[in-house]
mmCIF file of C-alpha atoms (C1' of nucleotides) and ligand atoms in Angstrom:
data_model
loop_
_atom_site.group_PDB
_atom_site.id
_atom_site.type_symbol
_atom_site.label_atom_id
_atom_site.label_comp_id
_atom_site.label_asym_id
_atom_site.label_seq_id
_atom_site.Cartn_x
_atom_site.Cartn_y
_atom_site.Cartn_z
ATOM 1 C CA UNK A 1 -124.197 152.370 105.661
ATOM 2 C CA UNK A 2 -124.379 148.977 107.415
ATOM 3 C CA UNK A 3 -127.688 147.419 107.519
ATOM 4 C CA UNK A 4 -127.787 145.050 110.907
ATOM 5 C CA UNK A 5 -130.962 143.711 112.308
ATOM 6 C CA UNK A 6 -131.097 143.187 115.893
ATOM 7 C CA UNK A 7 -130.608 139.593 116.181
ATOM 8 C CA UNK A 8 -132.273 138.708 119.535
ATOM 9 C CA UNK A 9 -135.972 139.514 121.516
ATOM 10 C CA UNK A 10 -138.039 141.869 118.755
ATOM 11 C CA UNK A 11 -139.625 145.044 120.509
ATOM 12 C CA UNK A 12 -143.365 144.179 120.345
ATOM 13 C CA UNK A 13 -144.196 146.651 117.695
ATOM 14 C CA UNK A 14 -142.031 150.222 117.683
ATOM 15 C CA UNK A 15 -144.002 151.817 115.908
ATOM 16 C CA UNK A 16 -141.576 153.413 113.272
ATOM 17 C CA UNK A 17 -143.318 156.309 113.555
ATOM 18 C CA UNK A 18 -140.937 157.858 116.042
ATOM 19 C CA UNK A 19 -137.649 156.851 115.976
ATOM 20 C CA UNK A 20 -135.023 158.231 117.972
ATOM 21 C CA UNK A 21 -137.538 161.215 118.819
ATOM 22 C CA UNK A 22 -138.564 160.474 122.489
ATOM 23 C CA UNK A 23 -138.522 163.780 123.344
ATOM 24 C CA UNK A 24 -139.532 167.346 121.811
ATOM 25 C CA UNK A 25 -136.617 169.729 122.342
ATOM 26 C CA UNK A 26 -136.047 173.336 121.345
ATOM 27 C CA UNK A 27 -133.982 172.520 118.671
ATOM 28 C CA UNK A 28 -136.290 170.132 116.738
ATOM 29 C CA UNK A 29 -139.347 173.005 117.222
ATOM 30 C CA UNK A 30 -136.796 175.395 115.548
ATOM 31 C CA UNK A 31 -135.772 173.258 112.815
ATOM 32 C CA UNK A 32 -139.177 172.295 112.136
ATOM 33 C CA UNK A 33 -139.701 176.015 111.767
ATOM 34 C CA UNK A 34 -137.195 176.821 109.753
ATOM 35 C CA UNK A 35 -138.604 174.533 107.518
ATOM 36 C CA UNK A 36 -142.242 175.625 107.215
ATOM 37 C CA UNK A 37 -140.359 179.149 105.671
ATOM 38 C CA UNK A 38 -138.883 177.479 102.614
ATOM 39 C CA UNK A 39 -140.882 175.508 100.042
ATOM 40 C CA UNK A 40 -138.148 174.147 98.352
ATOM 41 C CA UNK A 41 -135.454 171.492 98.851
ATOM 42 C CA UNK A 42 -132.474 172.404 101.154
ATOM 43 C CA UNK A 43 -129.289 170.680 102.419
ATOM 44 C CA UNK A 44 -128.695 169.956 105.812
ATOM 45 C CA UNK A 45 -125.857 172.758 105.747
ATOM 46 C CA UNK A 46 -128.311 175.320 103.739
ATOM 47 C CA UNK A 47 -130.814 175.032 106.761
ATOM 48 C CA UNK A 48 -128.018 175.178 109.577
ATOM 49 C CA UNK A 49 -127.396 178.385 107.901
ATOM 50 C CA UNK A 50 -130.767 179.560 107.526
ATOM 51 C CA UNK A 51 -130.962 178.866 111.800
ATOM 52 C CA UNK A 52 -127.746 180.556 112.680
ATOM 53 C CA UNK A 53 -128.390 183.629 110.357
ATOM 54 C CA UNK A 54 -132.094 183.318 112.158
ATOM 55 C CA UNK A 55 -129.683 183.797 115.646
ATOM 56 C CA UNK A 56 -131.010 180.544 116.663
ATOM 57 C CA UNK A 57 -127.960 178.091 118.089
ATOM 58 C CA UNK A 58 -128.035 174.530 116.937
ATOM 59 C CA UNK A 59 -125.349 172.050 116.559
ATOM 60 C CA UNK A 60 -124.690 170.887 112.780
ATOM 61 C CA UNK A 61 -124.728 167.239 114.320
ATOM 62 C CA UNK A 62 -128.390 167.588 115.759
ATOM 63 C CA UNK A 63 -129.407 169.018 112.623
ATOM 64 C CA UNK A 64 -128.489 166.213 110.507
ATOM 65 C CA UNK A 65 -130.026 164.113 113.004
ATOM 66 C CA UNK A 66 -133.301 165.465 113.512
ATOM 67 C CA UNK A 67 -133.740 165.819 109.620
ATOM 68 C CA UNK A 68 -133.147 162.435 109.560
ATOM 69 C CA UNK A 69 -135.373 161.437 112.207
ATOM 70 C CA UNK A 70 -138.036 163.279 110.941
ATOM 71 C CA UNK A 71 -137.479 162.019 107.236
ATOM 72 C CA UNK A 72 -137.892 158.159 108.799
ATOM 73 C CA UNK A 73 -141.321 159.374 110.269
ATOM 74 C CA UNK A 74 -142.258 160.124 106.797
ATOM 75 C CA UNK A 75 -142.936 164.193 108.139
ATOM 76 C CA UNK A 76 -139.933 165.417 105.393
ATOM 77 C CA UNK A 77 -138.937 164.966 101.708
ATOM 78 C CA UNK A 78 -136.090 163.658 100.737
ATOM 79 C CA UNK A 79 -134.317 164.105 97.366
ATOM 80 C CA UNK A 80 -130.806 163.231 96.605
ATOM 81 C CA UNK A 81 -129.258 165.579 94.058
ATOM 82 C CA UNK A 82 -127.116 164.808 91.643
ATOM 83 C CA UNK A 83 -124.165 166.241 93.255
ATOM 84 C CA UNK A 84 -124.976 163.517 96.109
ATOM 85 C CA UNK A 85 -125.810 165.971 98.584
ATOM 86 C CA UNK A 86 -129.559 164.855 100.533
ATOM 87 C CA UNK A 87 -132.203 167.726 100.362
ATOM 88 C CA UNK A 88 -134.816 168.371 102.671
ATOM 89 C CA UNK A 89 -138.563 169.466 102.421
ATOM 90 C CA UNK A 90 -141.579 169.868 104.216
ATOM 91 C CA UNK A 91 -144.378 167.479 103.016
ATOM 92 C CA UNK A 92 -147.406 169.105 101.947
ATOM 93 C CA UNK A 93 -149.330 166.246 100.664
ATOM 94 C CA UNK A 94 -149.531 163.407 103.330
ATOM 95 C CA UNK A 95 -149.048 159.803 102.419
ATOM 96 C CA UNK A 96 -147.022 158.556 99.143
ATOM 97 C CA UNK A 97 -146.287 160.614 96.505
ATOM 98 C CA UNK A 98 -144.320 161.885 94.213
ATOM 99 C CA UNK A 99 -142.528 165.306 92.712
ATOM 100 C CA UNK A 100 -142.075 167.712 89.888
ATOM 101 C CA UNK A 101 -139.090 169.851 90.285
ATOM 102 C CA UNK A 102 -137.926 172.655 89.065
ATOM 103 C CA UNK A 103 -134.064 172.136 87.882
ATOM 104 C CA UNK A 104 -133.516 175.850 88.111
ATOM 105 C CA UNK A 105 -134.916 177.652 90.838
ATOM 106 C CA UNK A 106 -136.125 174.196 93.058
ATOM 107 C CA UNK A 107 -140.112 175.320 92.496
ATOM 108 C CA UNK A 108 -141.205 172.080 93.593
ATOM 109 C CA UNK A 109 -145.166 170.201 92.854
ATOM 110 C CA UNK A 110 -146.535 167.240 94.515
ATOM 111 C CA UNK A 111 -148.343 165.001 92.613
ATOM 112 C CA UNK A 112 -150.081 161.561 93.162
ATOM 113 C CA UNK A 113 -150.654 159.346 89.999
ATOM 114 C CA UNK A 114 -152.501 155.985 90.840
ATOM 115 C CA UNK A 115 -152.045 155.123 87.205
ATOM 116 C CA UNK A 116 -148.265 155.629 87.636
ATOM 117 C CA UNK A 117 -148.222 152.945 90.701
ATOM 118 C CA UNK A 118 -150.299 150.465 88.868
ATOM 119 C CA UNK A 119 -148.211 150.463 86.021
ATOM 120 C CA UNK A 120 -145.042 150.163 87.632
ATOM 121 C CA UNK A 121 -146.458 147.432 90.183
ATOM 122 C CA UNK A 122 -147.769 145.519 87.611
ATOM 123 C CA UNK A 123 -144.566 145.732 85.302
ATOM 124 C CA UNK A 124 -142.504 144.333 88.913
ATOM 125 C CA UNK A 125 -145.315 141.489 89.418
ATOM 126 C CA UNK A 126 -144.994 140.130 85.730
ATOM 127 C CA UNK A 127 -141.596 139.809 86.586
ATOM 128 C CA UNK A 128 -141.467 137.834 90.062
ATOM 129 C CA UNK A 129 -140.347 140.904 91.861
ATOM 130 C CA UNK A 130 -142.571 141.429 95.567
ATOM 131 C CA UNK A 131 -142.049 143.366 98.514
ATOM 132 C CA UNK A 132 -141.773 146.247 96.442
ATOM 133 C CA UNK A 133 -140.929 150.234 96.224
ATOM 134 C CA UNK A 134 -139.678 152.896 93.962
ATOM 135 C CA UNK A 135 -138.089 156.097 93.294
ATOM 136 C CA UNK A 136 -139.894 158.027 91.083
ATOM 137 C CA UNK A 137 -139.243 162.207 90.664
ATOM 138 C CA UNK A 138 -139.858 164.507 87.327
ATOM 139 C CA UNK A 139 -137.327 167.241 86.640
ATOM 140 C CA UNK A 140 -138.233 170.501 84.270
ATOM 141 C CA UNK A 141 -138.019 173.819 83.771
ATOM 142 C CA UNK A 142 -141.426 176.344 85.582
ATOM 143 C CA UNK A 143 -143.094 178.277 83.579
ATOM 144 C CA UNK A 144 -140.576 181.339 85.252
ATOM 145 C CA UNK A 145 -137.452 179.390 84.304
ATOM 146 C CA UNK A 146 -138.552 178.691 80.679
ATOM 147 C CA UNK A 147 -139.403 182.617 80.463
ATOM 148 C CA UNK A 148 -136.150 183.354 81.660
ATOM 149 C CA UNK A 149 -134.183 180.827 79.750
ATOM 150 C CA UNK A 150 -136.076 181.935 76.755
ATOM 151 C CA UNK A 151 -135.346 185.619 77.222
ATOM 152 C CA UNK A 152 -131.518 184.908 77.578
ATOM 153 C CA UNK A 153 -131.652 183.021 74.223
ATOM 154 C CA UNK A 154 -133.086 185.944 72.604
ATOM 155 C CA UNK A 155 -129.967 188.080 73.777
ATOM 156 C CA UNK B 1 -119.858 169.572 92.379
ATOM 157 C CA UNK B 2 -119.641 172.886 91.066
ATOM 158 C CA UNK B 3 -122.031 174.136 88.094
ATOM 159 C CA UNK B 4 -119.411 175.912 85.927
ATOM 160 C CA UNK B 5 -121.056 177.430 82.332
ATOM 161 C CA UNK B 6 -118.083 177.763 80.179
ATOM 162 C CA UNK B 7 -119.038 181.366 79.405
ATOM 163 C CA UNK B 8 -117.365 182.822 76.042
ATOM 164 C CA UNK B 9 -117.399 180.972 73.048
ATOM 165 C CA UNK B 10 -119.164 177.770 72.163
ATOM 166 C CA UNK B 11 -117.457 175.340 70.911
ATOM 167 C CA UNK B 12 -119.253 174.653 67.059
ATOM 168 C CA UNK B 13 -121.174 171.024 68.714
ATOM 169 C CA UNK B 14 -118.760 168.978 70.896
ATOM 170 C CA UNK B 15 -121.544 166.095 69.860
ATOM 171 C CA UNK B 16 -121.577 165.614 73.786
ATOM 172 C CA UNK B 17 -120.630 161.250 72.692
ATOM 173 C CA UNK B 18 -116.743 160.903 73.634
ATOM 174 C CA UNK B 19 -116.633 163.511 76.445
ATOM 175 C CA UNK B 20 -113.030 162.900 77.834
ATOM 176 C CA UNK B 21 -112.501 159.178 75.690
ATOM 177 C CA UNK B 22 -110.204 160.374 72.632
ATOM 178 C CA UNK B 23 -108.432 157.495 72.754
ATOM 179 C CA UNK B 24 -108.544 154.414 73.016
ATOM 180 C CA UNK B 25 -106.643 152.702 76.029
ATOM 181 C CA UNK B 26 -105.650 149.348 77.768
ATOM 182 C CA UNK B 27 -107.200 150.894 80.943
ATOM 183 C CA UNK B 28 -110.655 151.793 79.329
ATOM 184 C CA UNK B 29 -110.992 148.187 77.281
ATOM 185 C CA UNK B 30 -109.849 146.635 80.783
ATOM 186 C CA UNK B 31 -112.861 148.645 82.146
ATOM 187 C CA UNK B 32 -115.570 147.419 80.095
ATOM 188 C CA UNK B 33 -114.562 143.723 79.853
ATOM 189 C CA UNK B 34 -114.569 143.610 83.704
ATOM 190 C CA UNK B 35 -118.301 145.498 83.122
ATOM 191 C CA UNK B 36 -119.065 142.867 80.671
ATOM 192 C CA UNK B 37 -118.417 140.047 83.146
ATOM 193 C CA UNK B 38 -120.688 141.335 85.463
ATOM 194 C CA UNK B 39 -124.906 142.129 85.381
ATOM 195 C CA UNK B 40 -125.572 143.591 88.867
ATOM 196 C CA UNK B 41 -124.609 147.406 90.121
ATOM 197 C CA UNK B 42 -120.986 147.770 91.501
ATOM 198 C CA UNK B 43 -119.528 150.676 92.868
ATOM 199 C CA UNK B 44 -116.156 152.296 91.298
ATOM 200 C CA UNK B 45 -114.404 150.768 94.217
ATOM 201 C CA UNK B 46 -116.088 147.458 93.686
ATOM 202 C CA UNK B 47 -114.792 147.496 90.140
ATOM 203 C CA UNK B 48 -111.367 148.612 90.710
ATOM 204 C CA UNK B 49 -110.918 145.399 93.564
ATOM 205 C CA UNK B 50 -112.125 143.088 90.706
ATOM 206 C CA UNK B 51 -109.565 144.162 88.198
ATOM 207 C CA UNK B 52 -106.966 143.580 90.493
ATOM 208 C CA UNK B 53 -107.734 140.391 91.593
ATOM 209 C CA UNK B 54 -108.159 139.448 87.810
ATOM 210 C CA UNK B 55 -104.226 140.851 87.626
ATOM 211 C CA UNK B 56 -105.042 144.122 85.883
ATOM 212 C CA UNK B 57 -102.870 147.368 87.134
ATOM 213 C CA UNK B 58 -105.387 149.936 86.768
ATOM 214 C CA UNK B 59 -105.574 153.161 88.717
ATOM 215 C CA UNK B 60 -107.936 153.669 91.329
ATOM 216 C CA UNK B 61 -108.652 157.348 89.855
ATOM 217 C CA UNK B 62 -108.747 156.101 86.115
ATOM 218 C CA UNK B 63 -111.579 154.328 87.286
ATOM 219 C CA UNK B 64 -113.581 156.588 88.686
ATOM 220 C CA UNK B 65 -112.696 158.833 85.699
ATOM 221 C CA UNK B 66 -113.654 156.110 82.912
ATOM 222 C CA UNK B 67 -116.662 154.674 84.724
ATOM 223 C CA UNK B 68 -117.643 158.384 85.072
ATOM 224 C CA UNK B 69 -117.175 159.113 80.997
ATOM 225 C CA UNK B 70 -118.569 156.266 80.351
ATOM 226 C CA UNK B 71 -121.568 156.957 81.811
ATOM 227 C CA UNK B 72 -121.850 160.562 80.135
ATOM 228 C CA UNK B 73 -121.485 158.775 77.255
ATOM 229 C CA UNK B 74 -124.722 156.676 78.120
ATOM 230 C CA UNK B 75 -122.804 153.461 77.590
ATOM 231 C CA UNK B 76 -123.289 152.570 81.278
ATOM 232 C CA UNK B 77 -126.376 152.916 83.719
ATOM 233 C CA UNK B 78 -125.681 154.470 86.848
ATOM 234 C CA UNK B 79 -127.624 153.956 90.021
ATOM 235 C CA UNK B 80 -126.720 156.044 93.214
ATOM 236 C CA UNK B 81 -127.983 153.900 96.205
ATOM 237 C CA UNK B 82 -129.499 154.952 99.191
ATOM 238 C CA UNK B 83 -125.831 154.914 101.008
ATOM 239 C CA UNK B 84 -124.700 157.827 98.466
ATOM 240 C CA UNK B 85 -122.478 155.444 96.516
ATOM 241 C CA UNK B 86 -122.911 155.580 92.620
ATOM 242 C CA UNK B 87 -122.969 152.136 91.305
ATOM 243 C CA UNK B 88 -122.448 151.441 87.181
ATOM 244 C CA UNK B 89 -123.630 148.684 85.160
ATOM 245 C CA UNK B 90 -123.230 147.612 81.361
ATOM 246 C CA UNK B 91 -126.466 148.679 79.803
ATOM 247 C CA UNK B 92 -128.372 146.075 78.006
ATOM 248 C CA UNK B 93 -130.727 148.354 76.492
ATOM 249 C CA UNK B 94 -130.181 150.928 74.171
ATOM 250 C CA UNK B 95 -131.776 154.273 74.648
ATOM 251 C CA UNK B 96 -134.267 155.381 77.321
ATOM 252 C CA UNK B 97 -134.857 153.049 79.672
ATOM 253 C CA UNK B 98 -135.782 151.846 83.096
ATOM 254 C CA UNK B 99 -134.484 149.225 86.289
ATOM 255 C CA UNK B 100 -136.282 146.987 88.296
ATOM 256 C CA UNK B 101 -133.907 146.134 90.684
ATOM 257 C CA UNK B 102 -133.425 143.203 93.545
ATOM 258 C CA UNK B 103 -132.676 145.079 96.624
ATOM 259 C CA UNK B 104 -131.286 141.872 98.182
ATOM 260 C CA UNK B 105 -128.648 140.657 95.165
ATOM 261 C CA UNK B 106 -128.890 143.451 92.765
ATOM 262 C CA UNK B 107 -130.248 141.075 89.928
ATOM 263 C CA UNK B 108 -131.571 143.759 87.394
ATOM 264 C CA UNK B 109 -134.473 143.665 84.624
ATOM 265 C CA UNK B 110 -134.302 146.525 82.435
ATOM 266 C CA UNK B 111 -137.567 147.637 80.902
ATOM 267 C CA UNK B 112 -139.417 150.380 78.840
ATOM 268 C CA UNK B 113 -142.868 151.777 79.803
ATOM 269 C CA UNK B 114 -144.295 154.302 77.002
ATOM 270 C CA UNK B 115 -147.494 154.627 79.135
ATOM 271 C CA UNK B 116 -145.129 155.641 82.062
ATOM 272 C CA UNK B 117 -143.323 157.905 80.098
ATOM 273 C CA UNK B 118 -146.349 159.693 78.638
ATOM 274 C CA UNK B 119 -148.331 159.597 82.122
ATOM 275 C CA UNK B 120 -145.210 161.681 83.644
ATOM 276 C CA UNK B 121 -144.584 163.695 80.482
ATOM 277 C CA UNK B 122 -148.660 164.622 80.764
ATOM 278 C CA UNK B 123 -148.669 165.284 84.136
ATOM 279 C CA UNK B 124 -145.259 167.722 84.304
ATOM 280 C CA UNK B 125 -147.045 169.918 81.563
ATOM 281 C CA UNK B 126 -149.875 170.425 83.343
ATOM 282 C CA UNK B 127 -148.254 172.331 85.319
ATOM 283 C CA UNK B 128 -146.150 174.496 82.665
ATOM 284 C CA UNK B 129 -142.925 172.743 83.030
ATOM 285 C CA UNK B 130 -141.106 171.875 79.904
ATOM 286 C CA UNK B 131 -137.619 170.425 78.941
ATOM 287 C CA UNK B 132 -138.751 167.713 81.002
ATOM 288 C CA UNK B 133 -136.404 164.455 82.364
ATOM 289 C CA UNK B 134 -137.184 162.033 85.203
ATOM 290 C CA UNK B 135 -135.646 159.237 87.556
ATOM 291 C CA UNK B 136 -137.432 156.243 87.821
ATOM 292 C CA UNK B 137 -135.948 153.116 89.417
ATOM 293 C CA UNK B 138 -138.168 150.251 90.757
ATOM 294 C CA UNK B 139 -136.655 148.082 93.758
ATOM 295 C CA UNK B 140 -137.946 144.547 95.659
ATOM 296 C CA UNK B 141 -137.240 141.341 96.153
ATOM 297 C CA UNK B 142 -136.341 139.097 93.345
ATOM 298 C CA UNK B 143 -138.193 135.494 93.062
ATOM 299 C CA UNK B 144 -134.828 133.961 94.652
ATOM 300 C CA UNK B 145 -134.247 136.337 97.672
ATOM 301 C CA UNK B 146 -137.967 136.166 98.213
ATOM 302 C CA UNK B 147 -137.888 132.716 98.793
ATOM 303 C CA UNK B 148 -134.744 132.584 100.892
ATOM 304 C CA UNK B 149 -136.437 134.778 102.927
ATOM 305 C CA UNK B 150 -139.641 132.915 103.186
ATOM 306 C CA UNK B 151 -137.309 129.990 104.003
ATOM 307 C CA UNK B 152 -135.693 132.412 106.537
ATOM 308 C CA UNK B 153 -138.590 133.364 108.390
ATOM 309 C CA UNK B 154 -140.081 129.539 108.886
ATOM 310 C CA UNK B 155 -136.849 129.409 110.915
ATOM 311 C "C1'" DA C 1 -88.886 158.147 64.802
ATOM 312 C "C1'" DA C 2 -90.684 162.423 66.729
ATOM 313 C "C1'" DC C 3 -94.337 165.235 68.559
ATOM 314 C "C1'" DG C 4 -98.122 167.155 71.150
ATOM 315 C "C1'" DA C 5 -102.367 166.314 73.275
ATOM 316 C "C1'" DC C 6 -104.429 163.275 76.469
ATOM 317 C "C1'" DA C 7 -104.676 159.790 79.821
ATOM 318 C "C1'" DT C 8 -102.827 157.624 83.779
ATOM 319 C "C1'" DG C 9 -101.391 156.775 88.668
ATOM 320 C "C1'" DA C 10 -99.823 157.745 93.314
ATOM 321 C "C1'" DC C 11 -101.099 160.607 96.675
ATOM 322 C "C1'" DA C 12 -103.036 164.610 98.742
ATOM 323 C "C1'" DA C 13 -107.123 167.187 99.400
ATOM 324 C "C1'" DT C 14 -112.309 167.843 99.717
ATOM 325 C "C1'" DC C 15 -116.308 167.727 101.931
ATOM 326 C "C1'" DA C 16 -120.759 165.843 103.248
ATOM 327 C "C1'" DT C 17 -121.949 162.951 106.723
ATOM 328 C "C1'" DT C 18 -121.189 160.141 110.890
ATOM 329 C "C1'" DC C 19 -119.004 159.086 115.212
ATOM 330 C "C1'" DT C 20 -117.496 160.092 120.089
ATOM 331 C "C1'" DC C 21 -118.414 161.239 124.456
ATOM 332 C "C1'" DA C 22 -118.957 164.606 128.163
ATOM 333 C "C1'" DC C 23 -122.616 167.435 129.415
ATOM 334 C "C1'" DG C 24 -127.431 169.392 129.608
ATOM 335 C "C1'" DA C 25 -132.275 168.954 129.444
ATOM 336 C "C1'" DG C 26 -137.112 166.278 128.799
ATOM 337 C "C1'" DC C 27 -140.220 163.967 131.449
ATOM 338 C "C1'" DA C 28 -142.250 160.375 134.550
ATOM 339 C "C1'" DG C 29 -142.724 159.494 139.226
ATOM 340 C "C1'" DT C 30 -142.628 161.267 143.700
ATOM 341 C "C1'" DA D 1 -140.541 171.579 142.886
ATOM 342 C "C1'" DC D 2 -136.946 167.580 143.454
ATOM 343 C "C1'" DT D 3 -134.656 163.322 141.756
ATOM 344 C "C1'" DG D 4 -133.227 160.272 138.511
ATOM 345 C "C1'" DC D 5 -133.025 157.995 134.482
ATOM 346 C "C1'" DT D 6 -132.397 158.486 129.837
ATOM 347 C "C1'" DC D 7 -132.067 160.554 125.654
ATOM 348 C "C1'" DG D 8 -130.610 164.557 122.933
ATOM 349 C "C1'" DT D 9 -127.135 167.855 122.089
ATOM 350 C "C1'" DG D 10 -122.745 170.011 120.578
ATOM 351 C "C1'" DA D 11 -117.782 170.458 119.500
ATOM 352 C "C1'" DG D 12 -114.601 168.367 117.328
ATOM 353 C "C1'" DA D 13 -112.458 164.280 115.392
ATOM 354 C "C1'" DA D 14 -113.023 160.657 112.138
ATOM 355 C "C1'" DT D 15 -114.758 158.477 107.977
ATOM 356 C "C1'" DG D 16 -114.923 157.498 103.303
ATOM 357 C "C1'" DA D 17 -116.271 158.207 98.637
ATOM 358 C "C1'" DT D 18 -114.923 161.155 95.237
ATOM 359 C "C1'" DT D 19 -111.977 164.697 93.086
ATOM 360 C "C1'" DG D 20 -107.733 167.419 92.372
ATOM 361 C "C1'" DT D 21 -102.630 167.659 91.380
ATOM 362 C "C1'" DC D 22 -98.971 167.018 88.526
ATOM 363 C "C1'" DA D 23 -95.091 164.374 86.854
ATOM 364 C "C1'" DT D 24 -94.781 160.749 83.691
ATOM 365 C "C1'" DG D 25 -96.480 157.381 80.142
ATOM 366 C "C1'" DT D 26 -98.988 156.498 75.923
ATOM 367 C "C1'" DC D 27 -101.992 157.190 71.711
ATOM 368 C "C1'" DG D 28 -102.515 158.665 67.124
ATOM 369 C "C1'" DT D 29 -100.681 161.410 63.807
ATOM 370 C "C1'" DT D 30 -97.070 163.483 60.863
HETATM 371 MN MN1 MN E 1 -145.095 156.511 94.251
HETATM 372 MN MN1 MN E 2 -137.871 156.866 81.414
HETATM 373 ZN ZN1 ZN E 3 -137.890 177.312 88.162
HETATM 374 ZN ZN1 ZN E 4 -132.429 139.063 94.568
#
DNA sequence: AACGACATGACAATCATTCTCACGAGCAGT
DNA sequence: ACTGCTCGTGAGAATGATTGTCATGTCGTT
């Protein structure tokens, strides 16, 4: 991924907010819907599925777009799995935060932790580092996973 | 990547340590000298152009495969950045630990944070998950870049 | 020195994601 | 509603990091 910056005249103030999202189309309303049925993280492919098995006709393009787009606007999750592959979800909580995820079944939990962000800005300050950010995301096992996991043990 | 569970019988404790390193090789010392010369992230690729420019005849694949064994071996840190590619760097630290990483040059500070760790590890069992593991990687602008761009933006 | 398990390397294959570009559809202005 | 200017879409090709294949080389042991 090449990271330019338009040399030249700045735009007076885009706005990130909504970029490369002019317009409200069909298919953005259905992916946006697609999304509000699923609570936990999907791929880009998982939810093109989810649409076409829904009948709905979207282009695999558009929906790798517009899950972009809308990730940029800050209105979708992102988490990047450890097979590489970028998984979507629809925010609950607005503003930053962070997540507890289940490793089996994707049961996911937003959580804010102010004492989390302190500590971490403070350990980057003490250390000359500004301007800065973080990835931060806790991985388990839900109480329904553990349950299962334990039963399995047990024969 | 595919989730395979050998299923039949265990092997008595492979002592996960030396996954796929058995022996010793020019390849693999090659490997880690050309990580030892080095203290920011670099991709496989990155790696691989090094060695060859330093003379070495090392496979592209061997490198991939070592860096990759390596890392399973906790010998190396591994960082996948926000372009997808996995980046690997000699670990200072030994154990669990954290990065605080310049966005700009990739000069890294590794530290530990017990009240971090406990915070997350408190949190994540509040809500009944267990078996618990995290990602945690904090990113700005080093003293250095941040002047260079202060310099940058006074024209 | 001989042997058998592993590791290597050249190259093909995968596969998620991005690019291309002709075409269709929002939407502001009339 | 009509026009026009863009932007968004879709089908398929292209990209590019990573992984698979398999014949051959090498390590560590006997
Ligand atoms: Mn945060
Ligand atoms: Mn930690
Ligand atoms: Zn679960
Ligand atoms: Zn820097």
């Amino acid at each position: 991924m090449t990271r330019h910056g338009s040399p030249g005249m700045e735009v007076p103030t885009p706005m990130r907010e909504n970029r490369g999202m002019q317009r409200n189309t069909r298919q953005r309303s259905a992916i946006l819907e697609a999304l509000s049925r699923q609570d936990d993280f999907r791929s880009a492919q998982q939810i093109h599925e989810q649409m076409r098995a829904d009948g709905e006709t979207v282009g695999l393009a558009t929906v790798y777009r517009n899950l972009q787009a809308l990730a940029q606007s800050d209105r979708l999750d992102v988490l990047v799995g450890d097979d590489g592959e970028t998984r979507y979800r629809q925010c609950e909580a607005t503003g930053h935060h962070h997540h507890l995820v289940c490793r089996e079944c994707g049961r996911t939990v937003e959580f804010l932790a102010p004492e989390l962000e302190a500590a971490m800005s403070r350990i980057a300050r003490e250390q000359g580092y500004t301007d800065l950010d973080h990835t931060l995301e806790v991985f388990g096992l839900c109480t329904g996973c553990e349950a299962a996991r334990a039963e399995a043990t047990a024969r």
